[in-house]
């Protein structure tokens, strides 16, 4: 089961990362940015857009597969951790500088996501209470 | 960030939030239906389609936004959607803001502000 989680999380992270990198490349391929049909058509014509779609599709399938077994809290956190892989890859692929603002801001965001994940895991036990409460308050 | 990037960021935030709320409104009809009737019911009402439309538009807005900012910063700035959606869920669906959620909101918002300052 541990291996299932690990592979599932890695698939999720990989497909989200792929989608974001493809989005960036699609946007770059369609430049210059202008508000009109021409720009939209350039996006539609770029193969990278379909890479992004494919990434989203894989991400959706991994997420739904993962959710069948994985607890929602850790799964929620993992679903947002592509932030880390995207940042690392952006340095390598796009030569984006790793500034102090980015590192510190990214760390805070990851911490925040972990807090939300913690809440989801804690809430999973309390959900029954919510539901019973709702039912007794509203017998219909 | 340029004014254009901020505009695209706000547009993405609104469309993402509205899309999620629309899907929630579509799915939470409160009727006890089997799977097929559930989908039929949702397909007959506008919420599902409003959500689909938002997501479709968001695809282009996100590509436009990422063409204006570095990728890593763009993805980090996009995390604000989590915060906005949670606050919207509180307002629209009376979802609870537990202490952990408030902590998450504060940390993510601070992180997004830091990243935004650096772009």
Short mmCIF file of C-alpha atoms in Angstrom, two decimals, chain A residues 53-137:
data_model
loop_
_atom_site.label_atom_id
_atom_site.label_comp_id
_atom_site.label_asym_id
_atom_site.label_seq_id
_atom_site.Cartn_x
_atom_site.Cartn_y
_atom_site.Cartn_z
CA UNK A 53 -4.51 19.25 -21.48
CA UNK A 54 -2.87 15.83 -21.34
CA UNK A 55 -1.15 16.76 -18.07
CA UNK A 56 -4.46 17.87 -16.55
CA UNK A 57 -6.14 14.67 -17.71
CA UNK A 58 -3.42 12.49 -16.16
CA UNK A 59 -3.56 14.60 -13.01
CA UNK A 60 -7.33 14.08 -12.77
CA UNK A 61 -7.03 10.31 -13.21
CA UNK A 62 -4.21 10.06 -10.65
CA UNK A 63 -6.15 12.22 -8.20
CA UNK A 64 -9.33 10.16 -8.49
CA UNK A 65 -7.39 6.89 -8.20
CA UNK A 66 -5.49 8.17 -5.20
CA UNK A 67 -8.64 9.38 -3.47
CA UNK A 68 -10.11 5.89 -3.54
CA UNK A 69 -7.59 4.81 -0.92
CA UNK A 70 -5.54 7.73 0.33
CA UNK A 71 -6.70 9.91 3.23
CA UNK A 72 -7.83 13.30 1.94
CA UNK A 73 -5.49 15.43 4.10
CA UNK A 74 -2.13 14.16 2.86
CA UNK A 75 -3.60 13.78 -0.63
CA UNK A 76 -4.68 17.43 -0.63
CA UNK A 77 -1.20 18.54 0.42
CA UNK A 78 0.44 16.34 -2.18
CA UNK A 79 -1.82 17.74 -4.87
CA UNK A 80 -0.32 21.19 -4.28
CA UNK A 81 3.29 20.17 -3.93
CA UNK A 82 3.93 20.52 -7.66
CA UNK A 83 4.93 24.00 -6.57
CA UNK A 84 8.25 22.55 -5.44
CA UNK A 85 8.92 20.46 -8.55
CA UNK A 86 7.85 23.29 -10.89
CA UNK A 87 10.20 25.70 -9.10
CA UNK A 88 13.15 23.33 -9.36
CA UNK A 89 12.46 22.58 -13.02
CA UNK A 90 11.93 26.27 -13.88
CA UNK A 91 15.49 26.98 -12.79
CA UNK A 92 16.80 24.23 -15.00
CA UNK A 93 14.52 24.61 -18.05
CA UNK A 94 13.83 28.35 -18.16
CA UNK A 95 16.86 29.65 -16.26
CA UNK A 96 14.59 31.47 -13.83
CA UNK A 97 16.58 32.89 -10.92
CA UNK A 98 15.83 31.39 -7.50
CA UNK A 99 15.33 34.62 -5.56
CA UNK A 100 14.99 34.93 -1.79
CA UNK A 101 11.40 36.19 -2.29
CA UNK A 102 10.49 33.04 -4.20
CA UNK A 103 12.14 30.63 -1.76
CA UNK A 104 10.67 32.30 1.33
CA UNK A 105 7.24 32.81 -0.26
CA UNK A 106 7.18 29.25 -1.58
CA UNK A 107 8.07 27.87 1.86
CA UNK A 108 5.23 29.84 3.49
CA UNK A 109 2.77 28.58 0.88
CA UNK A 110 3.88 24.97 1.40
CA UNK A 111 3.52 25.41 5.18
CA UNK A 112 0.05 26.85 4.65
CA UNK A 113 -0.96 23.90 2.46
CA UNK A 114 0.32 21.52 5.16
CA UNK A 115 -1.90 23.30 7.70
CA UNK A 116 -4.91 22.81 5.44
CA UNK A 117 -3.99 19.16 4.96
CA UNK A 118 -3.70 18.74 8.74
CA UNK A 119 -7.18 20.23 9.08
CA UNK A 120 -8.59 17.80 6.51
CA UNK A 121 -7.10 14.79 8.33
CA UNK A 122 -8.39 16.05 11.68
CA UNK A 123 -11.76 16.88 10.15
CA UNK A 124 -12.25 13.42 8.64
CA UNK A 125 -12.95 12.00 12.11
CA UNK A 126 -15.28 14.87 12.98
CA UNK A 127 -17.28 14.70 9.75
CA UNK A 128 -19.70 12.17 11.22
CA UNK A 129 -20.54 14.64 13.96
CA UNK A 130 -21.26 17.32 11.39
CA UNK A 131 -23.50 15.00 9.45
CA UNK A 132 -25.39 13.79 12.53
CA UNK A 133 -25.76 17.36 13.66
CA UNK A 134 -27.12 18.40 10.30
CA UNK A 135 -29.53 15.50 10.24
CA UNK A 136 -30.94 16.14 13.69
CA UNK A 137 -31.25 19.83 12.99
#
